[in-house]
Coordinates of C-alpha atoms in Angstrom, one line a residue:
Chain A
X1 CA 100.2 80.6 123.6
X2 CA 103.9 81.4 124.0
X3 CA 106.5 81.3 121.2
X4 CA 109.4 79.0 121.9
X5 CA 112.9 79.7 120.7
X6 CA 112.5 77.3 117.9
X7 CA 109.7 79.1 116.5
X8 CA 111.1 82.6 116.9
X9 CA 113.7 80.8 114.5
X10 CA 111.3 79.6 112.4
X11 CA 109.2 82.9 112.0
X12 CA 112.4 84.6 111.6
X13 CA 113.5 82.3 108.6
X14 CA 110.2 82.6 107.1
X15 CA 110.3 86.3 107.0
X16 CA 114.0 86.1 105.8
X17 CA 115.2 87.7 108.5
X18 CA 118.8 86.7 109.9
X19 CA 118.9 86.3 113.5
X20 CA 122.1 86.5 115.5
X21 CA 122.1 83.8 118.4
X22 CA 122.1 86.8 121.2
X23 CA 118.6 88.4 119.7
X24 CA 116.7 85.2 119.7
X25 CA 116.2 85.5 123.7
X26 CA 115.2 89.3 123.5
X27 CA 113.0 88.6 120.5
X28 CA 111.1 86.2 122.0
X29 CA 110.3 88.0 124.9
X30 CA 109.3 90.8 123.1
X31 CA 106.8 88.7 120.9
X32 CA 105.3 87.0 123.8
X33 CA 104.8 90.3 125.4
X34 CA 102.8 91.5 122.1
X35 CA 100.8 88.1 121.3
X36 CA 100.0 87.7 125.3
X37 CA 98.4 91.4 124.8
X38 CA 96.7 90.3 121.9
X39 CA 95.2 87.5 123.3
X40 CA 92.0 89.5 124.7
X41 CA 90.6 89.4 121.3
X42 CA 89.6 85.5 122.2
X43 CA 86.8 86.9 124.4
X44 CA 85.1 88.6 121.6
X45 CA 82.2 87.1 120.6
X46 CA 82.7 86.9 116.8
X47 CA 79.9 84.3 116.0
X48 CA 78.6 85.2 112.4
X49 CA 80.5 88.1 112.2
X50 CA 81.7 88.6 108.5
X51 CA 85.2 89.7 108.2
X52 CA 86.2 93.0 107.4
X53 CA 88.9 93.2 104.3
X54 CA 90.4 95.9 103.2
X55 CA 89.7 99.8 104.7
X56 CA 87.2 101.0 102.6
X57 CA 84.1 102.0 105.2
X58 CA 80.5 101.5 104.7
X59 CA 78.9 104.2 103.1
X60 CA 81.1 105.2 100.5
X61 CA 81.5 104.2 97.0
X62 CA 80.8 100.6 96.4
X63 CA 82.2 100.2 93.5
X64 CA 85.8 99.3 92.8
X65 CA 86.6 101.2 89.3
X66 CA 88.3 99.3 86.6
X67 CA 90.2 100.6 83.7
X68 CA 90.8 99.1 79.9
X69 CA 93.3 96.2 80.6
X70 CA 96.0 98.0 78.2
X71 CA 99.6 98.8 78.8
X72 CA 100.0 102.2 79.9
X73 CA 103.5 102.9 80.3
X74 CA 106.9 101.1 79.2
X75 CA 110.1 101.4 77.5
X76 CA 111.5 102.7 80.7
X77 CA 114.3 100.1 81.3
X78 CA 116.9 102.3 82.5
X79 CA 114.6 104.0 85.1
X80 CA 113.9 100.7 86.2
X81 CA 117.6 99.4 86.8
X82 CA 119.1 102.8 87.7
X83 CA 118.5 101.8 91.5
X84 CA 119.8 98.1 91.2
X85 CA 122.5 97.4 93.7
X86 CA 123.8 95.2 90.9
X87 CA 123.1 94.5 87.5
X88 CA 124.6 92.8 84.4
X89 CA 123.6 94.4 81.1
X90 CA 119.8 94.7 81.3
X91 CA 119.2 92.2 84.3
X92 CA 119.2 92.4 87.6
X93 CA 122.3 90.3 89.1
X94 CA 121.8 88.4 92.0
X95 CA 124.3 85.8 94.0
X96 CA 124.0 82.2 92.9
X97 CA 120.7 80.4 93.2
X98 CA 121.8 76.6 92.1
X99 CA 124.8 74.8 92.5
Chain B
X1 CA 104.9 139.7 110.2
X2 CA 107.6 137.0 109.3
X3 CA 106.7 135.1 106.2
X4 CA 107.5 132.0 108.2
X5 CA 104.5 133.2 111.0
X6 CA 102.0 133.4 108.2
X7 CA 99.0 130.6 107.5
X8 CA 99.0 129.2 104.1
X9 CA 95.6 131.3 103.9
X10 CA 97.2 134.4 105.1
X11 CA 100.4 133.9 102.5
X12 CA 98.2 133.1 99.5
X13 CA 96.6 136.3 100.3
X14 CA 100.0 138.1 100.4
X15 CA 101.6 136.4 97.2
X16 CA 98.4 137.4 95.5
X17 CA 98.8 141.2 95.9
X18 CA 102.2 140.9 95.4
X19 CA 102.9 142.0 98.9
X20 CA 105.6 138.8 99.3
X21 CA 107.2 136.7 96.7
X22 CA 107.3 133.0 96.4
X23 CA 111.2 133.2 96.1
X24 CA 110.9 135.5 99.4
X25 CA 108.7 133.2 101.0
X26 CA 110.9 130.2 100.3
X27 CA 114.3 131.7 101.1
X28 CA 112.5 132.5 104.4
X29 CA 111.9 128.9 105.2
X30 CA 115.1 127.8 103.7
X31 CA 116.8 130.0 106.6
X32 CA 114.6 128.5 109.4
X33 CA 115.6 125.0 108.1
X34 CA 119.2 126.1 107.9
X35 CA 119.0 127.2 111.4
X36 CA 116.6 124.6 113.1
X37 CA 117.1 121.6 111.1
X38 CA 120.7 120.6 112.9
X39 CA 118.8 120.5 116.2
X40 CA 115.4 119.2 115.5
X41 CA 116.6 116.8 112.7
X42 CA 113.0 117.4 111.4
X43 CA 113.9 116.8 107.5
X44 CA 116.1 113.7 106.5
X45 CA 116.7 115.8 102.8
X46 CA 116.3 119.6 102.2
X47 CA 115.9 120.3 98.6
X48 CA 116.9 124.3 98.7
X49 CA 117.8 124.4 95.0
X50 CA 114.8 122.7 93.5
X51 CA 112.8 124.4 96.2
X52 CA 114.0 127.7 94.9
X53 CA 113.5 127.3 91.4
X54 CA 110.1 125.8 91.8
X55 CA 109.4 129.4 93.9
X56 CA 110.8 131.1 90.8
X57 CA 108.4 129.4 88.8
X58 CA 105.7 129.9 90.9
X59 CA 106.5 133.9 90.7
X60 CA 106.2 133.8 87.0
X61 CA 102.9 132.0 87.0
X62 CA 101.8 134.8 89.2
X63 CA 103.4 137.3 86.9
X64 CA 101.4 136.1 84.1
X65 CA 97.9 135.6 85.6
X66 CA 98.4 131.8 85.9
X67 CA 98.6 131.4 89.7
X68 CA 97.1 127.9 90.8
X69 CA 95.6 127.1 94.2
X70 CA 98.7 126.8 96.2
X71 CA 101.2 128.9 94.1
X72 CA 104.3 129.5 96.0
X73 CA 103.3 127.4 99.6
X74 CA 106.5 125.9 100.7
X75 CA 105.8 122.6 101.9
X76 CA 107.7 119.7 103.9
X77 CA 106.8 116.5 102.3
X78 CA 107.0 113.2 104.7
X79 CA 110.1 111.0 103.4
X80 CA 107.2 108.0 102.8
X81 CA 106.0 109.8 99.7
X82 CA 108.0 109.0 96.6
X83 CA 109.4 111.9 94.9
X84 CA 110.7 111.7 91.3
X85 CA 114.7 112.2 91.3
X86 CA 114.6 113.1 94.8
X87 CA 115.8 110.4 97.6
X88 CA 113.3 108.7 99.8
X89 CA 114.0 106.7 102.2
X90 CA 110.9 105.6 104.6
X91 CA 113.8 106.7 107.1
X92 CA 115.3 103.1 106.7
X93 CA 118.9 102.2 106.2
X94 CA 117.2 99.1 103.6
X95 CA 115.8 102.8 101.4
X96 CA 118.9 104.9 102.2
X97 CA 120.0 105.4 98.6
X98 CA 117.0 104.6 96.8
X99 CA 115.8 107.5 94.2
X100 CA 112.5 106.8 92.6
X101 CA 111.8 107.3 89.3
X102 CA 108.4 108.2 89.7
X103 CA 106.1 110.6 91.7
X104 CA 103.0 109.6 94.2
X105 CA 100.1 110.8 92.9
X106 CA 99.7 113.3 96.0
X107 CA 102.7 115.0 96.0
X108 CA 101.9 115.2 91.9
X109 CA 98.9 116.8 92.9
X110 CA 100.4 119.6 95.2
X111 CA 102.9 120.2 92.5
X112 CA 100.3 120.6 89.8
X113 CA 98.2 123.4 92.2
X114 CA 102.0 125.1 92.7
X115 CA 103.0 123.9 96.2
X116 CA 106.9 124.2 96.7
X117 CA 109.0 121.3 98.3
X118 CA 111.4 122.3 101.0
X119 CA 112.5 118.8 101.3
X120 CA 111.8 115.4 102.7
X121 CA 110.7 114.9 106.4
X122 CA 111.6 112.5 109.1
X123 CA 109.5 110.1 110.4
X124 CA 109.7 106.4 112.3
X125 CA 111.0 103.7 110.3
X126 CA 108.4 102.6 107.8
X127 CA 105.8 105.1 109.6
X128 CA 106.1 102.2 112.4
X129 CA 106.3 104.3 115.5
X130 CA 104.6 106.9 117.7
X131 CA 108.1 109.0 119.0
X132 CA 110.0 109.2 115.7
X133 CA 112.6 107.3 117.8
X134 CA 113.0 104.3 115.3
X135 CA 114.1 106.5 112.2
X136 CA 117.5 105.2 110.7
X137 CA 118.2 108.6 110.1
X138 CA 118.1 109.8 114.2
X139 CA 115.3 110.9 116.3
X140 CA 113.7 114.4 115.8
X141 CA 113.2 116.4 118.8
X142 CA 109.7 118.4 119.3
X143 CA 110.2 122.1 119.5
X144 CA 108.3 122.5 122.7
X145 CA 109.6 121.6 126.2
X146 CA 108.3 121.6 129.3
X147 CA 107.7 125.1 131.3
X148 CA 110.3 124.0 134.1
X149 CA 112.3 121.9 132.3
X150 CA 113.8 123.2 128.9
X151 CA 116.4 120.9 128.7
X152 CA 114.6 117.6 128.2
X153 CA 114.3 116.6 125.1
X154 CA 110.8 115.7 124.0
X155 CA 109.3 113.5 121.4
X156 CA 107.2 114.9 118.1
X157 CA 105.2 111.7 118.2
X158 CA 104.7 109.9 115.2
X159 CA 105.5 108.6 112.5
X160 CA 105.0 111.7 111.3
X161 CA 107.1 113.2 113.5
X162 CA 109.4 115.4 111.3
X163 CA 106.6 116.8 109.2
X164 CA 104.9 117.9 112.5
X165 CA 108.0 119.2 114.2
X166 CA 108.8 121.5 110.9
X167 CA 105.3 122.8 110.8
X168 CA 105.1 123.7 114.5
X169 CA 108.7 125.4 114.5
X170 CA 107.7 127.3 111.4
X171 CA 110.1 125.6 109.0
X172 CA 107.3 124.9 106.3
X173 CA 103.9 126.5 106.2
X174 CA 102.3 123.1 106.2
X175 CA 103.2 119.6 105.5
X176 CA 102.1 116.0 104.0
X177 CA 101.8 113.0 106.5
X178 CA 100.3 109.6 106.3
X179 CA 98.3 107.8 109.3
X180 CA 97.8 104.3 110.0
X181 CA 97.2 104.3 113.6
X182 CA 97.3 107.8 114.5
X183 CA 100.6 109.1 112.9
X184 CA 99.0 112.4 111.9
X185 CA 97.3 113.1 114.4
X186 CA 99.3 112.1 117.4
X187 CA 102.3 114.6 116.1
X188 CA 99.9 117.1 115.4
X189 CA 98.8 116.9 119.2
X190 CA 102.3 116.5 120.4
X191 CA 103.2 119.6 118.7
X192 CA 100.5 121.7 119.0
X193 CA 99.3 121.9 115.5
X194 CA 96.3 120.6 113.2
X195 CA 96.3 117.4 111.4
X196 CA 93.7 115.4 109.8
X197 CA 93.4 111.9 108.3
X198 CA 90.9 111.8 105.8
X199 CA 88.7 109.0 104.7
X200 CA 89.8 105.7 103.5
X201 CA 89.8 106.0 99.7
X202 CA 90.1 109.8 100.0
X203 CA 93.4 110.3 99.1
X204 CA 95.3 108.1 96.6
X205 CA 98.0 105.8 98.1
X206 CA 100.0 105.2 94.8
X207 CA 103.8 105.9 95.3
X208 CA 103.2 106.1 99.1
X209 CA 105.9 103.7 100.8
X210 CA 103.2 101.1 101.7
X211 CA 103.2 99.9 105.6
X212 CA 99.6 98.3 106.0
X213 CA 97.5 98.7 103.1
X214 CA 93.9 98.8 104.5
X215 CA 94.6 101.5 107.0
X216 CA 97.4 103.9 105.2
X217 CA 95.9 107.1 104.4
X218 CA 97.7 110.9 103.7
X219 CA 96.9 113.7 105.1
X220 CA 97.9 117.0 105.6
X221 CA 99.5 119.0 109.1
X222 CA 99.2 122.9 109.4
X223 CA 98.7 125.4 111.9
X224 CA 95.3 126.2 111.0
X225 CA 92.2 124.0 110.8
X226 CA 91.4 126.3 107.3
X227 CA 95.2 125.4 106.1
X228 CA 94.6 121.8 106.6
X229 CA 91.3 122.4 104.3
X230 CA 93.2 123.8 101.9
X231 CA 95.7 121.3 101.5
X232 CA 93.5 118.3 101.6
X233 CA 91.7 119.6 98.8
X234 CA 94.5 119.5 96.2
X235 CA 95.6 116.0 98.0
X236 CA 92.4 114.2 97.3
X237 CA 90.6 113.0 94.6
X238 CA 90.4 109.5 92.7
X239 CA 93.6 108.1 91.1
X240 CA 93.1 105.3 88.5
X241 CA 96.4 104.1 89.8
X242 CA 94.8 103.1 93.0
X243 CA 91.9 101.1 93.1
X244 CA 90.9 102.1 96.8
X245 CA 90.7 105.8 96.4
X246 CA 87.3 106.6 96.0
X247 CA 85.5 108.2 93.0
X248 CA 83.5 110.7 95.3
X249 CA 83.5 114.3 94.5
X250 CA 86.4 116.6 96.2
X251 CA 84.0 119.5 97.7
X252 CA 85.7 123.0 98.9
X253 CA 86.7 121.6 102.4
X254 CA 87.8 125.6 103.5
X255 CA 84.2 126.6 102.9
X256 CA 83.0 124.0 105.6
X257 CA 85.5 125.6 108.2
X258 CA 82.9 128.7 108.5
X259 CA 79.7 126.5 108.4
X260 CA 79.5 126.4 112.3
X261 CA 78.1 124.0 114.5
X262 CA 74.4 125.1 115.3
X263 CA 72.2 122.0 115.5
X264 CA 74.9 119.2 115.1
X265 CA 74.8 116.7 117.3
X266 CA 78.2 115.7 119.2
X267 CA 79.0 111.9 120.0
X268 CA 80.9 111.6 123.6
X269 CA 81.7 108.0 123.5
X270 CA 81.7 106.7 127.5
X271 CA 84.6 104.0 126.5
X272 CA 87.2 107.0 125.7
X273 CA 87.1 107.8 129.7
X274 CA 90.4 105.8 130.5
X275 CA 91.1 104.9 134.2
X276 CA 94.4 106.9 134.7
X277 CA 93.6 109.3 132.2
X278 CA 95.4 112.5 133.3
X279 CA 92.8 114.9 134.9
X280 CA 93.7 117.8 132.9
X281 CA 92.8 116.2 129.3
X282 CA 89.5 114.9 131.0
X283 CA 88.8 118.8 131.8
X284 CA 89.8 119.4 127.9
X285 CA 87.4 117.2 126.8
X286 CA 84.6 118.5 128.8
X287 CA 85.8 122.0 128.0
X288 CA 85.6 121.1 124.2
X289 CA 82.1 120.1 124.6
X290 CA 81.2 123.0 126.5
X291 CA 82.7 125.2 123.7
X292 CA 80.5 123.2 120.9
X293 CA 77.4 123.6 123.0
X294 CA 78.1 127.0 123.3
X295 CA 77.8 127.5 119.9
X296 CA 74.6 125.7 119.5
X297 CA 75.6 122.0 119.0
X298 CA 74.3 119.0 121.3
X299 CA 76.4 116.6 123.3
X300 CA 75.1 113.4 123.1
X301 CA 76.7 110.3 125.4
X302 CA 77.4 107.1 123.1
X303 CA 78.8 103.8 123.4
X304 CA 81.6 102.2 121.2
X305 CA 81.9 98.7 123.0
X306 CA 84.5 97.3 120.7
X307 CA 87.1 100.0 121.9
X308 CA 88.9 98.6 124.0
X309 CA 89.9 95.9 121.5
X310 CA 90.7 98.2 118.4
X311 CA 94.6 98.2 119.6
X312 CA 95.1 94.6 119.8
X313 CA 92.9 94.1 116.5
X314 CA 95.2 97.1 115.1
X315 CA 98.6 95.1 116.3
X316 CA 97.5 92.0 114.3
X317 CA 95.9 93.5 110.8
X318 CA 98.8 96.3 110.7
X319 CA 102.0 93.9 110.9
X320 CA 100.2 91.1 108.9
X321 CA 99.7 93.6 106.1
X322 CA 103.6 95.0 106.6
X323 CA 104.8 91.5 106.7
X324 CA 103.3 91.0 103.2
X325 CA 104.3 94.8 101.5
X326 CA 107.9 94.7 103.1
X327 CA 108.6 91.5 101.6
X328 CA 109.6 93.3 98.4
X329 CA 112.7 94.6 100.0
X330 CA 115.2 91.9 99.1
X331 CA 118.4 93.5 98.0
X332 CA 117.6 92.9 94.6
X333 CA 115.9 95.9 92.5
X334 CA 116.6 98.4 94.5
X335 CA 118.1 99.6 97.9
X336 CA 120.3 98.2 100.5
X337 CA 121.9 94.6 99.4
X338 CA 124.2 93.0 101.9
X339 CA 126.3 89.6 101.2
X340 CA 129.0 87.7 102.2
X341 CA 131.2 86.5 99.3
X342 CA 129.7 83.1 99.8
X343 CA 126.3 83.9 100.0
X344 CA 123.8 82.3 98.1
X345 CA 120.4 84.3 97.3
X346 CA 118.6 83.1 100.4
X347 CA 121.6 84.2 102.6
X348 CA 121.5 87.5 100.7
X349 CA 118.1 88.3 101.4
X350 CA 118.5 87.4 105.2
X351 CA 121.5 89.6 105.5
X352 CA 119.9 92.6 103.8
X353 CA 116.9 92.5 105.8
X354 CA 118.7 92.1 109.2
X355 CA 120.8 95.0 108.4
X356 CA 118.6 96.9 106.6
X357 CA 115.3 96.9 109.3
X358 CA 115.6 98.2 112.2
X359 CA 114.5 96.5 115.8
X360 CA 110.5 97.7 115.5
X361 CA 110.5 96.9 112.1
X362 CA 111.6 93.6 112.6
X363 CA 109.6 93.0 115.5
X364 CA 106.4 93.7 113.3
X365 CA 107.2 91.9 110.2
X366 CA 107.7 88.8 112.6
X367 CA 104.4 89.4 114.4
X368 CA 102.6 89.7 111.1
X369 CA 104.8 86.8 109.7
X370 CA 103.6 84.6 112.5
X371 CA 99.9 85.6 112.5
X372 CA 99.5 84.9 108.9
X373 CA 101.6 81.4 109.2
X374 CA 100.0 78.1 108.5
X375 CA 97.8 76.9 111.7
X376 CA 97.7 80.6 113.1
X377 CA 95.6 82.6 110.2
X378 CA 92.3 81.7 111.7
X379 CA 92.9 82.2 115.3
X380 CA 94.3 85.6 114.6
X381 CA 94.4 87.4 111.3
X382 CA 90.4 86.1 110.6
X383 CA 89.5 87.1 114.1
X384 CA 91.1 90.5 113.9
X385 CA 89.3 91.1 110.7
X386 CA 86.0 90.0 112.2
X387 CA 86.6 92.1 115.7
X388 CA 87.7 94.9 113.2
X389 CA 84.1 94.5 111.8
X390 CA 82.8 94.9 114.9
X391 CA 84.4 98.3 115.5
X392 CA 83.5 99.6 112.7
X393 CA 79.7 98.5 113.2
X394 CA 80.0 100.8 116.7
X395 CA 80.4 103.5 114.2
X396 CA 77.8 102.9 112.1
X397 CA 75.5 102.6 115.0
X398 CA 76.6 105.7 116.3
X399 CA 76.1 107.6 113.2
X400 CA 72.1 107.0 113.5
X401 CA 72.6 109.5 116.7
X402 CA 75.1 111.7 116.2
X403 CA 77.2 114.0 113.1
X404 CA 80.5 113.6 114.5
X405 CA 82.3 112.1 117.8
X406 CA 84.7 114.3 120.3
X407 CA 87.4 112.5 122.2
X408 CA 90.7 113.6 123.0
X409 CA 93.6 112.9 120.4
X410 CA 96.2 111.3 123.0
X411 CA 96.1 109.8 126.3
X412 CA 99.0 111.9 127.3
X413 CA 101.1 115.2 126.4
X414 CA 104.4 114.8 124.7
X415 CA 106.7 112.3 126.4
X416 CA 110.4 112.8 126.9
X417 CA 113.1 110.9 124.5
X418 CA 114.0 107.5 126.6
X419 CA 110.7 107.1 128.2
X420 CA 108.4 104.5 127.3
X421 CA 110.8 102.5 125.2
X422 CA 111.4 99.4 127.4
X423 CA 108.3 97.8 126.3
X424 CA 106.7 97.8 122.8
X425 CA 103.2 97.3 124.4
X426 CA 103.3 101.0 126.4
X427 CA 104.5 102.6 123.4
X428 CA 101.2 101.4 121.4
X429 CA 98.9 102.7 123.9
X430 CA 99.7 106.3 122.4
X431 CA 97.1 105.3 119.5
X432 CA 94.4 104.4 121.7
X433 CA 92.1 107.1 120.7
X434 CA 93.0 107.5 117.1
X435 CA 93.4 103.9 116.0
X436 CA 89.6 103.1 116.0
X437 CA 89.2 105.7 113.0
X438 CA 92.0 103.7 110.7
X439 CA 90.0 100.2 111.7
X440 CA 86.5 101.7 110.8
X441 CA 88.1 103.9 107.6
X442 CA 86.3 107.3 108.9
X443 CA 87.9 110.6 108.9
X444 CA 89.8 111.8 112.3
X445 CA 91.1 115.4 112.6
X446 CA 93.0 116.4 115.5
X447 CA 93.3 120.2 116.7
X448 CA 95.4 121.8 119.4
X449 CA 92.7 123.0 122.2
X450 CA 94.9 123.8 125.5
X451 CA 98.0 123.5 127.5
X452 CA 98.8 121.0 130.3
X453 CA 100.5 121.9 133.9
X454 CA 103.9 121.9 132.2
X455 CA 102.8 124.0 129.3
X456 CA 102.7 121.2 126.5
X457 CA 100.3 121.4 123.9
X458 CA 97.1 119.0 124.8
X459 CA 94.7 118.2 121.3
X460 CA 91.5 117.0 121.0
X461 CA 90.1 115.0 118.0
X462 CA 86.8 115.1 115.7
X463 CA 85.8 112.0 114.4
X464 CA 83.2 111.8 111.2
X465 CA 81.1 110.0 109.0
X466 CA 83.0 108.6 106.1
X467 CA 83.5 111.1 103.1
X468 CA 81.9 113.6 105.7
X469 CA 85.4 115.9 106.5
X470 CA 83.3 119.0 105.8
X471 CA 81.4 118.3 109.1
X472 CA 84.8 117.5 110.9
X473 CA 86.3 120.6 109.5
X474 CA 83.0 122.5 110.5
X475 CA 83.6 121.3 114.4
X476 CA 87.4 121.5 114.4
X477 CA 87.0 125.2 113.2
X478 CA 84.4 125.9 115.9
X479 CA 86.9 124.7 118.5
X480 CA 89.7 126.1 117.1
X481 CA 87.8 129.7 117.5
X482 CA 86.9 129.1 121.1
X483 CA 90.4 127.5 122.2
X484 CA 92.1 130.7 120.7
X485 CA 95.3 128.5 121.0
X486 CA 98.0 131.0 120.9
X487 CA 101.0 129.5 122.6
X488 CA 104.0 129.0 120.9
X489 CA 106.9 126.3 121.1
X490 CA 110.2 127.7 122.6
X491 CA 112.0 126.6 119.2
X492 CA 110.8 128.1 116.3
X493 CA 112.0 130.1 113.5
X494 CA 112.7 134.0 114.6
X495 CA 112.6 133.2 118.4

C-alpha cells in the first residue's frame, strides 16, 4: 500500500500539522519507506491470537489498583495558568473559534 | 581519587566517613559541567545554584545523623522528567518555555532519598531517536572517539544521549533515562557505561513526558552495575498516580549484584545472530557466554522466532501511541503558540505543531495518525498488537528453559554524526536487540564488555523475567567482573 499526496495531506490535516507544499513529496517518500518496511507483518500468522494491549508482562501483578474516587488536589488555578501562552482573567485565551 | 571518578557506592562511603562533603562533590561536578558541556552539549539546563543548595542541605542532614540512601549524590535528570519549577523541554521547541508546576514521581523519590540534581540532560526530541541528533537544543557529542580518528565526532546514541554522555564524561555520578525501544541501553552501550530498563510497571511514569505509554519505562545510568542497582531501588515502587505501576515489593537490587551466577541457565537466542553483524560483536557475545560459563552458569540455545518482526511492530505501536499522546501540544495551555493575525483556532493548532515539532516527531505522528485512521486500524494497529503478543509469548516459552538471556546490546559501536541519517529505517535498526524487551515488558540491562578495533565501547545485554531485575543484576555484575572494563573516553573530567 502506498500513500498518494492527497493522503499525505489528509493525514497531516488529521494530525493538525500544517504542511508546506515543498514538504509533501519528501514526507510522502519517507512515510512510504516506513510503511513499506512495516508491510512484512502481513506475513505473520496471527489467527486466534489475542492482541496485547498495554505494556504489563504476563507473570506480573494482574490487579489494576483502584483508588477512592475523591478530589486529591485543587485550588491551584494560578499554577495551571502559569504556562498559558495567552489568558484572559482565569481562562485560557484562544483565537476565534466561530464567526 | 578525583571526586568525579568515584562510583556512587564509593561516594556514599566517602561521604559517610566525612572524607568528602556533598558540597565538594557537587562543586567538582559543576566544574566538570562548566568545562565540558560547551563541547558535549549533554545538559540543556544546568541548575547550579539549586544543586549547591541541595548539597548543603544534604551535608546538614548527615551532620544530624539523618543521612538518606542517596544523600549528596549528584545526578543528571533526562529533560523528559518534569521537575517542579525547573524548565522541562523534552528537547522540543514546542516545550521550550515549559516550567512544570509538579514533580515526576521518579525524581521526587530520588530527592526524597537525598540526591542532588545538577541539571536536565539533552535527548532526542520527545525521546524519538537513537542518535540524539533530533534534539531542538542541538546534538550531543559522545565523549568517546575513534582511536585513529579523534576528530570525527560520534553520536552518544539516543534517546537518552545527554544522560549517557554526562555519566561517561564524569559530569554526573549517575543519571535518569527513559527507554521506549532502547533509549537507555543503546546510549549506555555507545558511551561505555551501564544502564537498565526495568520491567514495565517497576517505575512510575507519572510526570514523565509521555511518548508511547505501553512501552515507556524509566531507568538509571551509572558507571557500575551496583550503582545502577542503588539508583533503581530509589526510583522504583508503586505510585497511586500511575495505575500501570505495579504493586510489587522493591528488593535490595544492590545485594543481588553479589549473588553470582552458579547454576543459572543463560539463553542464547539464535535469531539474534544477524547477517552482516560485525565479527567483533559476535566474538564479544561468545566471550560473554564463556565468562558466565566459567562462573558456573550454563548457556542454553533458545529460539525467539518472532524477533524479526519486533521493529516493524514497534514502528506501528509506538507512533500510534505517540500520535495520541502528542495531541495535547496544541498551543493552548502551555508551550509554544504560533498564529497568524487572521488565524482561527484550527489554523493556530496547525501552525503551532508545524513550528513546534521537528521532522522525526512529525513523521512519527503522521505514521501513528495513519495507522489509527478509519479503515487502517485493523490492518496495522490491531495486527501489530497481535504480533506483539506473539513476541511476548516467545519469551514466556523461553523462561521455561532459562533464567536470563544474553545478547549483544547494539548491532554496532557508536557511529559518526551525519552517518545513517538519510533513511529513517536505517536509523531504526539500531534498536534491533533492545526493542523486544520493551514490547514484552521485560527488564534489560546493558553493560560495557569490550572495545572494538577502533577503541570504541561495545556492550552486552541481559534480559530477565518480569520483575526479576535481581537475576539481571547478578548476571550483569558477573559480566562486569569478568570484563574488567577499564577504558576511558577521551573527553572526561580531569583528562
